[in-house]
XYZ file of N, CA and C in Angstrom:
435
model
N 93.323 113.804 188.215
C 92.060 114.481 188.252
C 90.939 113.573 187.737
N 91.247 112.826 186.676
C 90.227 111.937 186.113
C 89.768 110.909 187.140
N 90.693 110.391 187.946
C 90.347 109.396 188.959
C 89.404 109.990 189.996
N 89.702 111.217 190.465
C 88.837 111.871 191.445
C 87.466 112.169 190.843
N 87.455 112.653 189.619
C 86.189 112.981 188.960
C 85.357 111.725 188.767
N 85.985 110.638 188.376
C 85.254 109.383 188.171
C 84.724 108.832 189.496
N 85.496 108.999 190.583
C 85.029 108.566 191.903
C 83.788 109.353 192.308
N 83.846 110.661 192.091
C 82.690 111.502 192.397
C 81.485 111.067 191.566
N 81.702 110.795 190.288
C 80.599 110.451 189.384
C 79.882 109.181 189.829
N 80.631 108.232 190.397
C 80.005 106.987 190.857
C 79.023 107.237 191.995
N 79.272 108.282 192.784
C 78.391 108.564 193.917
C 77.264 109.540 193.561
N 77.305 110.127 192.367
C 76.287 111.099 191.961
C 75.017 110.378 191.544
N 73.926 110.712 192.194
C 72.643 110.064 191.904
C 72.135 110.459 190.523
N 71.717 109.474 189.752
C 71.092 109.724 188.463
C 72.041 109.992 187.311
N 73.316 109.914 187.551
C 74.295 110.171 186.491
C 74.560 108.866 185.746
N 74.201 108.806 184.474
C 74.346 107.595 183.681
C 75.805 107.218 183.439
N 76.568 108.150 182.937
C 77.997 107.939 182.748
C 78.699 109.286 182.784
N 79.983 109.225 182.997
C 80.770 110.436 183.177
C 82.134 110.215 182.526
N 82.619 111.221 181.811
C 83.915 111.079 181.141
C 84.737 112.348 181.323
N 86.038 112.168 181.449
C 86.971 113.286 181.523
C 87.931 113.155 180.353
N 87.917 114.135 179.473
C 88.894 114.178 178.377
C 90.071 115.005 178.888
N 91.174 114.357 179.139
C 92.353 114.974 179.752
C 93.094 115.832 178.731
N 92.722 117.108 178.619
C 93.333 117.974 177.608
C 94.811 118.237 177.921
N 95.154 118.339 179.193
C 96.563 118.532 179.561
C 97.411 117.345 179.140
N 96.929 116.153 179.432
C 97.644 114.940 179.018
C 97.692 114.806 177.510
N 96.605 115.216 176.859
C 96.547 115.179 175.404
C 97.614 116.086 174.803
N 97.684 117.337 175.279
C 98.674 118.282 174.749
C 100.084 117.776 175.019
N 100.321 117.307 176.232
C 101.650 116.789 176.578
C 102.025 115.607 175.685
N 101.095 114.699 175.484
C 101.371 113.517 174.654
C 101.606 113.883 173.194
N 100.848 114.837 172.681
C 100.991 115.177 171.266
C 102.219 116.042 170.997
N 102.488 117.009 171.864
C 103.655 117.880 171.660
C 104.958 117.101 171.796
N 104.983 116.147 172.719
C 106.221 115.417 173.007
C 106.379 114.120 172.228
N 105.524 113.866 171.258
C 105.610 112.622 170.498
C 105.913 112.881 169.027
N 107.163 112.661 168.626
C 107.477 112.786 167.202
C 106.654 111.819 166.337
N 106.269 110.677 166.899
C 105.466 109.711 166.136
C 104.073 110.260 165.838
N 103.432 110.857 166.847
C 102.099 111.425 166.635
C 102.184 112.605 165.667
N 103.170 113.480 165.884
C 103.346 114.628 164.982
C 103.575 114.151 163.552
N 104.409 113.151 163.382
C 104.680 112.616 162.052
C 103.453 111.989 161.415
N 102.692 111.242 162.213
C 101.481 110.604 161.685
C 100.454 111.642 161.230
N 100.441 112.791 161.900
C 99.516 113.867 161.526
C 100.063 114.737 160.398
N 101.325 114.550 160.040
C 101.930 115.376 159.004
C 102.417 116.722 159.518
N 102.609 116.829 160.830
C 103.090 118.080 161.414
C 104.612 118.142 161.330
N 105.122 119.291 160.939
C 106.578 119.472 160.875
C 107.076 120.458 161.921
N 106.151 121.176 162.582
C 106.539 122.186 163.560
C 105.605 122.139 164.761
N 106.150 121.733 165.902
C 105.347 121.698 167.120
C 105.794 122.768 168.117
N 106.705 123.643 167.702
C 107.247 124.646 168.623
C 106.789 126.069 168.349
N 106.650 126.452 167.093
C 106.225 127.820 166.795
C 104.812 127.787 166.235
N 104.145 128.912 166.340
C 102.784 128.976 165.816
C 102.802 129.477 164.383
N 101.732 129.194 163.673
C 101.637 129.598 162.273
C 101.497 131.116 162.142
N 100.653 131.708 162.966
C 100.437 133.150 162.908
C 101.307 133.816 163.966
N 102.292 134.551 163.522
C 103.160 135.278 164.445
C 104.057 134.409 165.287
N 104.309 133.198 164.841
C 105.098 132.258 165.635
C 106.480 132.738 166.010
N 107.115 133.427 165.105
C 108.470 133.871 165.397
C 108.521 135.191 166.146
N 107.372 135.820 166.359
C 107.342 137.001 167.225
C 107.704 136.608 168.652
N 107.303 135.401 169.040
C 107.634 134.907 170.371
C 109.143 134.791 170.528
N 109.824 134.377 169.465
C 111.282 134.299 169.521
C 111.888 135.666 169.812
N 111.316 136.716 169.251
C 111.801 138.080 169.493
C 111.643 138.436 170.968
N 110.511 138.117 171.532
C 110.248 138.432 172.937
C 111.199 137.683 173.854
N 111.486 136.417 173.521
C 112.311 135.574 174.386
C 113.806 135.677 174.105
N 114.195 136.328 173.034
C 115.599 136.366 172.633
C 116.453 137.183 173.598
N 117.687 136.710 173.807
C 118.649 137.470 174.600
C 119.136 138.675 173.800
N 119.400 138.461 172.513
C 119.854 139.541 171.642
C 118.649 140.027 170.833
N 117.941 140.989 171.370
C 116.713 141.484 170.744
C 116.968 142.121 169.381
N 118.102 142.804 169.222
C 118.411 143.447 167.953
C 118.586 142.407 166.851
N 119.340 141.356 167.119
C 119.536 140.296 166.132
C 118.205 139.605 165.816
N 117.410 139.335 166.832
C 116.106 138.690 166.625
C 115.186 139.594 165.802
N 115.231 140.899 166.049
C 114.422 141.847 165.288
C 114.857 141.887 163.827
N 116.150 141.866 163.583
C 116.655 141.859 162.205
C 116.211 140.601 161.466
N 116.285 139.462 162.124
C 115.837 138.207 161.506
C 114.343 138.263 161.206
N 113.578 138.865 162.122
C 112.144 138.999 161.934
C 111.830 139.864 160.716
N 112.559 140.963 160.554
C 112.326 141.888 159.444
C 112.753 141.283 158.115
N 113.909 140.623 158.090
C 114.452 140.062 156.849
C 113.505 139.023 156.252
N 112.920 138.221 157.089
C 112.017 137.180 156.598
C 110.609 137.406 157.157
N 110.103 138.619 156.979
C 108.828 139.029 157.579
C 107.654 138.147 157.158
N 107.579 137.803 155.883
C 106.429 137.014 155.409
C 106.328 135.689 156.160
N 107.415 134.956 156.238
C 107.406 133.665 156.919
C 107.233 133.833 158.429
N 107.755 134.916 158.986
C 107.664 135.131 160.421
C 106.277 135.566 160.876
N 105.509 136.160 159.999
C 104.185 136.630 160.387
C 103.083 135.625 160.063
N 103.268 134.810 159.033
C 102.277 133.785 158.670
C 102.996 132.650 157.953
N 102.828 131.446 158.440
C 103.504 130.314 157.824
C 102.904 130.005 156.444
N 103.647 129.274 155.639
C 103.182 128.924 154.292
C 102.068 127.879 154.306
N 102.152 126.914 155.234
C 101.175 125.821 155.258
C 100.729 125.548 156.695
N 99.604 126.113 157.111
C 99.132 125.946 158.490
C 98.892 124.487 158.896
N 98.672 123.616 157.929
C 98.409 122.214 158.271
C 99.647 121.508 158.813
N 100.812 122.135 158.681
C 102.044 121.514 159.169
C 102.432 121.973 160.574
N 101.673 122.907 161.148
C 101.986 123.438 162.471
C 101.066 122.868 163.534
N 101.600 122.695 164.733
C 100.796 122.263 165.875
C 99.890 123.403 166.337
N 100.471 124.612 166.412
C 99.721 125.770 166.901
C 99.370 126.715 165.764
N 98.135 127.229 165.785
C 97.734 128.251 164.825
C 98.247 129.607 165.285
N 98.049 129.910 166.576
C 98.611 131.111 167.176
C 99.302 130.680 168.467
N 99.577 131.607 169.353
C 100.359 131.267 170.543
C 99.708 130.242 171.464
N 98.392 130.146 171.457
C 97.714 129.240 172.386
C 96.770 128.235 171.744
N 96.322 128.483 170.526
C 95.310 127.620 169.919
C 95.930 126.576 168.998
N 95.541 125.320 169.197
C 96.033 124.281 168.294
C 95.468 124.454 166.890
N 96.226 124.032 165.917
C 95.798 124.130 164.521
C 94.840 122.975 164.188
N 94.403 122.967 162.955
C 93.334 122.085 162.482
C 93.546 120.597 162.802
N 94.685 120.055 162.490
C 94.863 118.602 162.659
C 94.837 118.192 164.123
N 95.387 119.026 164.982
C 95.348 118.726 166.417
C 93.914 118.856 166.938
N 93.193 119.845 166.467
C 91.795 119.986 166.892
C 90.959 118.793 166.447
N 91.180 118.335 165.232
C 90.430 117.153 164.759
C 90.772 115.940 165.609
N 92.066 115.746 165.916
C 92.472 114.609 166.743
C 91.825 114.706 168.124
N 91.803 115.904 168.719
C 91.180 116.041 170.039
C 89.670 115.768 169.963
N 89.042 116.177 168.899
C 87.616 115.893 168.725
C 87.340 114.398 168.697
N 88.116 113.664 167.922
C 87.930 112.213 167.858
C 88.338 111.537 169.167
N 89.384 112.053 169.805
C 89.772 111.520 171.114
C 88.621 111.711 172.115
N 88.024 112.898 172.125
C 86.904 113.170 173.037
C 85.736 112.236 172.768
N 85.449 111.985 171.499
C 84.380 111.056 171.139
C 84.671 109.660 171.697
N 85.907 109.214 171.528
C 86.281 107.882 172.000
C 86.271 107.806 173.532
N 86.595 108.903 174.216
C 86.513 108.944 175.677
C 85.066 108.740 176.113
N 84.139 109.396 175.431
C 82.714 109.250 175.759
C 82.252 107.823 175.491
N 82.654 107.258 174.374
C 82.265 105.878 174.048
C 82.838 104.898 175.077
N 84.066 105.137 175.502
C 84.671 104.274 176.521
C 83.921 104.400 177.841
N 83.538 105.625 178.198
C 82.802 105.843 179.449
C 81.469 105.109 179.445
N 80.837 105.027 178.293
C 79.554 104.312 178.195
C 79.705 102.839 178.554
N 80.896 102.301 178.327
C 81.126 100.895 178.677
C 81.947 100.756 179.958
N 82.031 101.860 180.732
C 82.694 101.799 182.032
C 84.211 101.823 181.972
N 84.777 102.255 180.886
C 86.236 102.259 180.728
C 86.756 103.685 180.641
N 88.074 103.810 180.750
C 88.748 105.095 180.576
C 89.688 104.983 179.394
N 89.986 106.102 178.785
C 90.874 106.118 177.628
C 91.951 107.186 177.837
N 93.139 106.770 178.265
C 94.204 107.754 178.495
C 94.739 108.298 177.173
N 95.161 109.562 177.161
C 95.663 110.147 175.912
C 97.144 109.842 175.690
N 97.482 108.561 175.681
C 98.890 108.215 175.486
C 99.212 108.051 173.993
N 100.476 107.902 173.701
C 100.925 107.842 172.314
C 100.244 106.730 171.518
N 100.135 105.547 172.099
C 99.515 104.426 171.382
C 98.050 104.707 171.047
N 97.315 105.247 172.005
C 95.912 105.589 171.781
C 95.775 106.615 170.662
N 96.595 107.656 170.723
C 96.495 108.734 169.735
C 96.912 108.265 168.342
N 97.937 107.439 168.257
C 98.337 106.899 166.945
C 97.232 106.022 166.359
N 96.576 105.258 167.212
C 95.465 104.420 166.742
C 94.326 105.284 166.202
N 94.057 106.415 166.861
C 92.997 107.312 166.394
C 93.366 107.991 165.084
N 94.622 108.378 164.938
C 95.079 108.986 163.676
C 94.841 108.008 162.536
N 95.163 106.749 162.776
C 94.985 105.718 161.756
C 93.496 105.426 161.516
N 92.732 105.236 162.583
C 91.313 104.882 162.476
C 90.516 105.932 161.704
N 90.798 107.209 161.966
C 90.027 108.285 161.348
C 90.770 108.977 160.202
N 91.892 108.382 159.778
C 92.670 108.910 158.649
C 92.948 110.413 158.801
N 93.560 110.790 159.924
C 93.768 112.194 160.249
C 95.078 112.768 159.730
N 95.880 111.961 159.059
C 97.167 112.438 158.574
C 97.109 113.235 157.290
N 95.961 113.255 156.641
C 95.847 113.953 155.367
C 95.018 115.214 155.482
N 94.915 115.871 154.357
C 94.142 117.103 154.292
C 92.663 116.806 154.487
N 91.963 117.742 155.034
C 90.534 117.600 155.255
C 89.801 118.446 154.212
N 88.659 117.955 153.796
C 87.857 118.728 152.837
C 87.368 120.001 153.510
N 87.463 121.095 152.822
C 87.035 122.386 153.351
C 85.551 122.592 153.040
N 84.860 123.369 153.856
C 83.444 123.659 153.573
C 83.296 124.364 152.221
N 82.210 124.090 151.581
C 81.939 124.718 150.289
C 81.507 126.156 150.539
N 81.976 127.044 149.715
C 81.604 128.449 149.835
C 80.309 128.676 149.067
N 79.339 129.271 149.721
C 78.035 129.499 149.095
C 77.944 130.910 148.572
């Protein structure tokens, strides 16, 4: 898609530069890379922090056993202890560290486009961004007024 979009952009009159941040490739690269997950300090890329194990109940073959497990450990099943260690906050939304990485990736895609280059969301690129922007640690939270 990026190739087609970039081809179109070259023919668009008055367009200074054009960039495509490949979110699908980004998600695929981050979910499937133990190195990226490790560099970000993520320990869980499969379940979500909020209600993550509810999905297991829906998908389970033995619903009764899955329901019992859900009830026995309800606190952990309904909200994880440390959201910074999960890839997903809920069933579809990435958690904080992944969002920060995508933000910096998007910035770098725009900077690359300004110089006529593309930046694929591969493992090497993402690991370099984690290191460059020190994304493996906790982020300062906004001050409460």
